[in-house]
PDB file of C-alpha atoms in Angstrom:
ATOM      1  CA  MET A   1     -12.682 -32.610  -3.217  1.00 90.00           C
ATOM      2  CA  LYS A   2     -16.003 -34.643  -3.295  1.00 95.00           C
ATOM      3  CA  THR A   3     -19.112 -33.093  -2.178  1.00 97.00           C
ATOM      4  CA  VAL A   4     -22.611 -34.634  -1.906  1.00 97.00           C
ATOM      5  CA  ILE A   5     -25.968 -33.250  -1.401  1.00 96.00           C
ATOM      6  CA  ILE A   6     -28.250 -35.667   0.049  1.00 95.00           C
ATOM      7  CA  LYS A   7     -31.381 -36.512  -2.120  1.00 91.00           C
ATOM      8  CA  TYR A   8     -34.854 -37.223  -0.024  1.00 87.00           C
ATOM      9  CA  ASN A   9     -37.950 -35.736   0.068  1.00 73.00           C
ATOM     10  CA  ALA A  10     -37.573 -32.480   0.663  1.00 74.00           C
ATOM     11  CA  GLY A  11     -37.195 -29.494  -1.366  1.00 67.00           C
ATOM     12  CA  ASN A  12     -34.568 -26.243  -1.832  1.00 71.00           C
ATOM     13  CA  VAL A  13     -32.305 -28.428  -3.202  1.00 88.00           C
ATOM     14  CA  GLN A  14     -31.576 -25.803  -6.426  1.00 89.00           C
ATOM     15  CA  SER A  15     -31.017 -23.107  -4.195  1.00 91.00           C
ATOM     16  CA  VAL A  16     -28.011 -25.187  -2.637  1.00 93.00           C
ATOM     17  CA  MET A  17     -26.981 -25.905  -5.657  1.00 94.00           C
ATOM     18  CA  TYR A  18     -26.855 -22.415  -6.790  1.00 93.00           C
ATOM     19  CA  ALA A  19     -25.031 -21.234  -3.842  1.00 93.00           C
ATOM     20  CA  LEU A  20     -22.199 -23.907  -4.102  1.00 95.00           C
ATOM     21  CA  ASP A  21     -21.915 -23.172  -7.895  1.00 94.00           C
ATOM     22  CA  ARG A  22     -21.411 -19.554  -6.812  1.00 93.00           C
ATOM     23  CA  ILE A  23     -18.398 -20.676  -5.121  1.00 93.00           C
ATOM     24  CA  GLY A  24     -16.641 -22.836  -7.694  1.00 93.00           C
ATOM     25  CA  ALA A  25     -17.703 -25.922  -5.651  1.00 93.00           C
ATOM     26  CA  HIS A  26     -18.183 -29.652  -7.162  1.00 93.00           C
ATOM     27  CA  TYR A  27     -20.923 -31.470  -6.242  1.00 96.00           C
ATOM     28  CA  GLU A  28     -23.059 -34.481  -6.937  1.00 96.00           C
ATOM     29  CA  TRP A  29     -26.554 -34.908  -5.478  1.00 95.00           C
ATOM     30  CA  THR A  30     -27.434 -38.369  -4.573  1.00 94.00           C
ATOM     31  CA  ASP A  31     -29.532 -40.897  -2.400  1.00 93.00           C
ATOM     32  CA  ASP A  32     -26.869 -43.781  -3.051  1.00 95.00           C
ATOM     33  CA  PRO A  33     -25.205 -44.786   0.098  1.00 96.00           C
ATOM     34  CA  ASP A  34     -22.028 -45.639  -1.411  1.00 97.00           C
ATOM     35  CA  THR A  35     -21.753 -42.364  -2.864  1.00 97.00           C
ATOM     36  CA  ILE A  36     -22.762 -40.420   0.196  1.00 97.00           C
ATOM     37  CA  ARG A  37     -19.973 -42.616   2.158  1.00 97.00           C
ATOM     38  CA  SER A  38     -17.045 -41.941   0.068  1.00 97.00           C
ATOM     39  CA  ALA A  39     -17.708 -38.101  -0.179  1.00 98.00           C
ATOM     40  CA  ASP A  40     -15.386 -35.726   1.293  1.00 97.00           C
ATOM     41  CA  LYS A  41     -18.231 -33.523   2.522  1.00 98.00           C
ATOM     42  CA  VAL A  42     -21.676 -34.064   2.984  1.00 98.00           C
ATOM     43  CA  ILE A  43     -24.815 -31.447   2.820  1.00 97.00           C
ATOM     44  CA  PHE A  44     -28.515 -32.677   4.198  1.00 96.00           C
ATOM     45  CA  PRO A  45     -30.734 -29.451   3.335  1.00 92.00           C
ATOM     46  CA  GLY A  46     -34.484 -29.263   3.339  1.00 83.00           C
ATOM     47  CA  VAL A  47     -37.662 -27.794   3.053  1.00 82.00           C
ATOM     48  CA  GLY A  48     -41.084 -29.370   3.954  1.00 83.00           C
ATOM     49  CA  GLU A  49     -42.514 -31.514   6.825  1.00 90.00           C
ATOM     50  CA  ALA A  50     -40.468 -33.686   9.131  1.00 93.00           C
ATOM     51  CA  SER A  51     -42.552 -37.085   9.131  1.00 94.00           C
ATOM     52  CA  THR A  52     -42.532 -37.275   5.287  1.00 92.00           C
ATOM     53  CA  ALA A  53     -39.250 -36.479   5.186  1.00 92.00           C
ATOM     54  CA  MET A  54     -38.095 -38.840   7.982  1.00 94.00           C
ATOM     55  CA  ALA A  55     -40.294 -41.898   6.154  1.00 93.00           C
ATOM     56  CA  TYR A  56     -38.194 -41.300   2.681  1.00 92.00           C
ATOM     57  CA  LEU A  57     -34.658 -41.313   4.636  1.00 94.00           C
ATOM     58  CA  ARG A  58     -35.843 -44.736   6.308  1.00 95.00           C
ATOM     59  CA  GLU A  59     -37.092 -46.382   3.276  1.00 94.00           C
ATOM     60  CA  ARG A  60     -33.732 -45.692   1.713  1.00 93.00           C
ATOM     61  CA  GLY A  61     -31.714 -46.679   4.697  1.00 95.00           C
ATOM     62  CA  LEU A  62     -30.563 -43.050   5.199  1.00 96.00           C
ATOM     63  CA  ASP A  63     -31.749 -42.696   8.704  1.00 97.00           C
ATOM     64  CA  LYS A  64     -29.178 -45.136   9.940  1.00 97.00           C
ATOM     65  CA  LEU A  65     -26.110 -44.171   7.097  1.00 98.00           C
ATOM     66  CA  ILE A  66     -26.505 -40.598   8.179  1.00 98.00           C
ATOM     67  CA  PRO A  67     -25.710 -40.567  12.040  1.00 98.00           C
ATOM     68  CA  SER A  68     -22.588 -42.950  11.031  1.00 98.00           C
ATOM     69  CA  LEU A  69     -20.758 -40.899   8.808  1.00 98.00           C
ATOM     70  CA  LYS A  70     -17.332 -39.654   9.822  1.00 98.00           C
ATOM     71  CA  GLN A  71     -16.784 -36.657   7.530  1.00 98.00           C
ATOM     72  CA  PRO A  72     -18.224 -33.182   8.010  1.00 98.00           C
ATOM     73  CA  LEU A  73     -21.858 -32.846   7.233  1.00 98.00           C
ATOM     74  CA  LEU A  74     -23.914 -29.841   6.969  1.00 98.00           C
ATOM     75  CA  GLY A  75     -27.567 -29.912   7.660  1.00 96.00           C
ATOM     76  CA  THR A  76     -30.089 -26.878   7.177  1.00 95.00           C
ATOM     77  CA  CYS A  77     -33.507 -26.202   8.057  1.00 93.00           C
ATOM     78  CA  VAL A  78     -35.521 -29.027   8.000  1.00 94.00           C
ATOM     79  CA  GLY A  79     -32.325 -30.932   7.876  1.00 95.00           C
ATOM     80  CA  MET A  80     -31.024 -29.889  10.732  1.00 97.00           C
ATOM     81  CA  GLN A  81     -34.515 -30.452  12.717  1.00 97.00           C
ATOM     82  CA  LEU A  82     -33.938 -34.068  11.178  1.00 97.00           C
ATOM     83  CA  MET A  83     -30.690 -34.419  13.188  1.00 98.00           C
ATOM     84  CA  CYS A  84     -32.493 -33.847  16.391  1.00 98.00           C
ATOM     85  CA  ARG A  85     -33.815 -36.509  18.651  1.00 98.00           C
ATOM     86  CA  TYR A  86     -37.668 -35.733  17.872  1.00 98.00           C
ATOM     87  CA  SER A  87     -39.947 -33.140  16.250  1.00 98.00           C
ATOM     88  CA  GLN A  88     -43.556 -32.176  17.536  1.00 98.00           C
ATOM     89  CA  GLU A  89     -44.040 -31.490  13.960  1.00 96.00           C
ATOM     90  CA  ASN A  90     -46.514 -35.016  13.450  1.00 96.00           C
ATOM     91  CA  ASP A  91     -44.803 -36.517  16.298  1.00 97.00           C
ATOM     92  CA  THR A  92     -41.904 -37.364  14.623  1.00 97.00           C
ATOM     93  CA  THR A  93     -38.725 -39.696  15.673  1.00 98.00           C
ATOM     94  CA  CYS A  94     -36.107 -38.320  14.103  1.00 98.00           C
ATOM     95  CA  MET A  95     -32.168 -39.329  13.794  1.00 98.00           C
ATOM     96  CA  GLY A  96     -30.935 -38.266  17.271  1.00 98.00           C
ATOM     97  CA  ILE A  97     -27.587 -36.728  16.333  1.00 98.00           C
ATOM     98  CA  PHE A  98     -28.100 -33.551  18.600  1.00 98.00           C
ATOM     99  CA  ASP A  99     -29.426 -34.637  22.014  1.00 97.00           C
ATOM    100  CA  VAL A 100     -32.471 -32.130  21.491  1.00 98.00           C
ATOM    101  CA  ASP A 101     -36.012 -32.148  20.777  1.00 98.00           C
ATOM    102  CA  VAL A 102     -37.776 -30.058  18.049  1.00 98.00           C
ATOM    103  CA  LEU A 103     -40.459 -27.956  19.625  1.00 98.00           C
ATOM    104  CA  ARG A 104     -43.416 -25.707  17.839  1.00 98.00           C
ATOM    105  CA  PHE A 105     -43.275 -22.170  18.500  1.00 98.00           C
ATOM    106  CA  PRO A 106     -45.847 -21.001  21.191  1.00 96.00           C
ATOM    107  CA  ARG A 107     -48.445 -18.799  20.057  1.00 94.00           C
ATOM    108  CA  THR A 108     -47.519 -15.038  20.849  1.00 95.00           C
ATOM    109  CA  ASN A 109     -49.461 -11.929  19.979  1.00 95.00           C
ATOM    110  CA  GLY A 110     -47.284  -9.538  17.637  1.00 95.00           C
ATOM    111  CA  PHE A 111     -45.469 -12.703  16.516  1.00 96.00           C
ATOM    112  CA  LYS A 112     -46.418 -14.847  13.332  1.00 96.00           C
ATOM    113  CA  VAL A 113     -45.587 -18.445  12.765  1.00 96.00           C
ATOM    114  CA  PRO A 114     -43.489 -19.742  10.791  1.00 96.00           C
ATOM    115  CA  GLN A 115     -40.818 -16.937  11.282  1.00 97.00           C
ATOM    116  CA  THR A 116     -40.229 -16.261   7.934  1.00 97.00           C
ATOM    117  CA  GLY A 117     -37.686 -13.268   6.979  1.00 97.00           C
ATOM    118  CA  TRP A 118     -34.247 -12.161   8.353  1.00 98.00           C
ATOM    119  CA  ASN A 119     -33.044 -12.303  11.743  1.00 98.00           C
ATOM    120  CA  ASP A 120     -30.000 -12.155  13.605  1.00 98.00           C
ATOM    121  CA  ILE A 121     -27.306 -14.737  14.732  1.00 98.00           C
ATOM    122  CA  TYR A 122     -25.039 -14.390  17.817  1.00 98.00           C
ATOM    123  CA  ALA A 123     -23.013 -16.124  20.316  1.00 98.00           C
ATOM    124  CA  LEU A 124     -21.215 -17.791  17.320  1.00 98.00           C
ATOM    125  CA  ASP A 125     -19.393 -20.613  18.489  1.00 96.00           C
ATOM    126  CA  ASN A 126     -18.301 -23.057  15.964  1.00 97.00           C
ATOM    127  CA  PRO A 127     -15.766 -22.920  12.669  1.00 98.00           C
ATOM    128  CA  LEU A 128     -18.029 -22.763  10.172  1.00 98.00           C
ATOM    129  CA  CYS A 129     -18.949 -18.505  11.784  1.00 98.00           C
ATOM    130  CA  ALA A 130     -15.288 -17.756  11.024  1.00 98.00           C
ATOM    131  CA  GLY A 131     -15.298 -14.327   9.220  1.00 98.00           C
ATOM    132  CA  VAL A 132     -19.256 -13.912  10.217  1.00 98.00           C
ATOM    133  CA  ASN A 133     -19.870 -11.150  12.861  1.00 98.00           C
ATOM    134  CA  GLU A 134     -21.986 -11.115  15.814  1.00 98.00           C
ATOM    135  CA  HIS A 135     -25.567 -10.163  15.119  1.00 98.00           C
ATOM    136  CA  ASP A 136     -25.258 -10.741  10.901  1.00 98.00           C
ATOM    137  CA  TYR A 137     -28.600 -11.078   9.518  1.00 98.00           C
ATOM    138  CA  VAL A 138     -29.514 -14.674   8.106  1.00 98.00           C
ATOM    139  CA  TYR A 139     -32.647 -15.702   6.314  1.00 97.00           C
ATOM    140  CA  TYR A 140     -35.421 -18.135   8.140  1.00 97.00           C
ATOM    141  CA  ASN A 141     -38.535 -19.825   7.323  1.00 95.00           C
ATOM    142  CA  HIS A 142     -39.752 -22.165   9.807  1.00 96.00           C
ATOM    143  CA  GLY A 143     -42.409 -22.804  12.805  1.00 97.00           C
ATOM    144  CA  TYR A 144     -40.549 -25.202  15.003  1.00 97.00           C
ATOM    145  CA  TYR A 145     -37.129 -24.577  16.650  1.00 98.00           C
ATOM    146  CA  ALA A 146     -34.376 -26.851  18.581  1.00 98.00           C
ATOM    147  CA  PRO A 147     -34.375 -25.314  22.233  1.00 98.00           C
ATOM    148  CA  LEU A 148     -30.510 -23.791  23.418  1.00 98.00           C
ATOM    149  CA  CYS A 149     -28.880 -27.103  24.821  1.00 98.00           C
ATOM    150  CA  ASP A 150     -25.289 -28.395  25.224  1.00 98.00           C
ATOM    151  CA  GLN A 151     -24.570 -28.758  21.421  1.00 98.00           C
ATOM    152  CA  THR A 152     -26.041 -24.928  20.701  1.00 98.00           C
ATOM    153  CA  ALA A 153     -22.917 -23.628  18.258  1.00 98.00           C
ATOM    154  CA  ALA A 154     -25.074 -19.847  17.602  1.00 98.00           C
ATOM    155  CA  LYS A 155     -28.075 -18.658  18.810  1.00 98.00           C
ATOM    156  CA  THR A 156     -31.189 -16.382  17.196  1.00 98.00           C
ATOM    157  CA  ASP A 157     -34.059 -14.843  19.211  1.00 98.00           C
ATOM    158  CA  TYR A 158     -37.813 -15.101  18.044  1.00 98.00           C
ATOM    159  CA  ILE A 159     -40.427 -15.456  20.509  1.00 97.00           C
ATOM    160  CA  VAL A 160     -37.863 -17.569  22.551  1.00 98.00           C
ATOM    161  CA  GLU A 161     -33.995 -17.817  22.166  1.00 98.00           C
ATOM    162  CA  TYR A 162     -32.997 -20.781  20.529  1.00 98.00           C
ATOM    163  CA  SER A 163     -30.380 -22.555  18.360  1.00 98.00           C
ATOM    164  CA  ALA A 164     -29.434 -21.338  15.245  1.00 98.00           C
ATOM    165  CA  MET A 165     -26.974 -23.508  14.791  1.00 98.00           C
ATOM    166  CA  LEU A 166     -25.871 -27.055  16.559  1.00 98.00           C
ATOM    167  CA  GLN A 167     -22.610 -28.717  16.339  1.00 98.00           C
ATOM    168  CA  LYS A 168     -21.559 -32.187  17.691  1.00 98.00           C
ATOM    169  CA  ASP A 169     -18.054 -33.548  16.377  1.00 98.00           C
ATOM    170  CA  ASN A 170     -18.388 -33.772  12.624  1.00 98.00           C
ATOM    171  CA  PHE A 171     -21.953 -32.850  12.450  1.00 98.00           C
ATOM    172  CA  PHE A 172     -22.772 -28.844  11.685  1.00 98.00           C
ATOM    173  CA  ALA A 173     -26.145 -27.884  11.362  1.00 98.00           C
ATOM    174  CA  ALA A 174     -28.008 -24.488  10.633  1.00 98.00           C
ATOM    175  CA  GLN A 175     -31.808 -23.859  11.473  1.00 98.00           C
ATOM    176  CA  PHE A 176     -31.473 -20.858   8.787  1.00 97.00           C
ATOM    177  CA  HIS A 177     -31.304 -21.172   4.872  1.00 95.00           C
ATOM    178  CA  SER A 178     -27.246 -20.677   4.173  1.00 93.00           C
ATOM    179  CA  GLU A 179     -27.873 -21.139   0.724  1.00 93.00           C
ATOM    180  CA  ILE A 180     -29.858 -17.959   0.446  1.00 93.00           C
ATOM    181  CA  SER A 181     -28.456 -15.909   3.306  1.00 96.00           C
ATOM    182  CA  GLY A 182     -26.113 -13.408   0.991  1.00 95.00           C
ATOM    183  CA  ASN A 183     -22.829 -12.547   1.968  1.00 96.00           C
ATOM    184  CA  VAL A 184     -23.170 -14.568   5.413  1.00 97.00           C
ATOM    185  CA  GLY A 185     -24.429 -17.884   4.027  1.00 96.00           C
ATOM    186  CA  GLN A 186     -21.790 -17.690   1.420  1.00 96.00           C
ATOM    187  CA  ARG A 187     -18.883 -17.574   4.059  1.00 97.00           C
ATOM    188  CA  ILE A 188     -20.291 -20.733   6.026  1.00 97.00           C
ATOM    189  CA  PHE A 189     -20.738 -22.665   3.328  1.00 96.00           C
ATOM    190  CA  GLU A 190     -17.174 -21.827   2.259  1.00 97.00           C
ATOM    191  CA  ASN A 191     -15.904 -22.420   5.849  1.00 98.00           C
ATOM    192  CA  PHE A 192     -17.386 -26.019   5.457  1.00 98.00           C
ATOM    193  CA  LEU A 193     -15.937 -26.887   2.546  1.00 97.00           C
ATOM    194  CA  ASN A 194     -12.272 -25.604   4.053  1.00 96.00           C
ATOM    195  CA  LEU A 195     -12.928 -28.062   7.000  1.00 96.00           C
TER     196      LEU A 195
END
């Protein structure tokens, strides 16, 4: 099986590689359209800022390629946000795979933004969560969130209840960092690679 990690202007790739190494997965890190198109599975991770990352994707035509893919694709953190329609982070038009806009967490007494640390996921409604328990904990680091919508596939609550995961057809996404979410994150990666 050929797994590709999309190379673009967003950090966190080494952690994803370590996570895949732990489960014995073979992968390639690339921004080559033909290599991405021919992959069996595609991972679209990200740490960073939405407008800079989208600019890199547009320069290489990946903003058009990614929504056209037919194989299973998993986006995480900023990767998930770029798969949405729009982000309030620097007024960024995104790829529109998921029909939802990414919003900044409202300022609320007693809550720090960004949310950094462990939080639980629940209302699990997607095949990547097979073997994951309701209210298992995963690791977050983000100041923006995707509201609940028709494509919500798991939920989390921090200031507001929001989409921890999204799914539409072959596109899966997680707001949390699966690659550093311990056994739960590893199970999600394994489930994705086994689709």
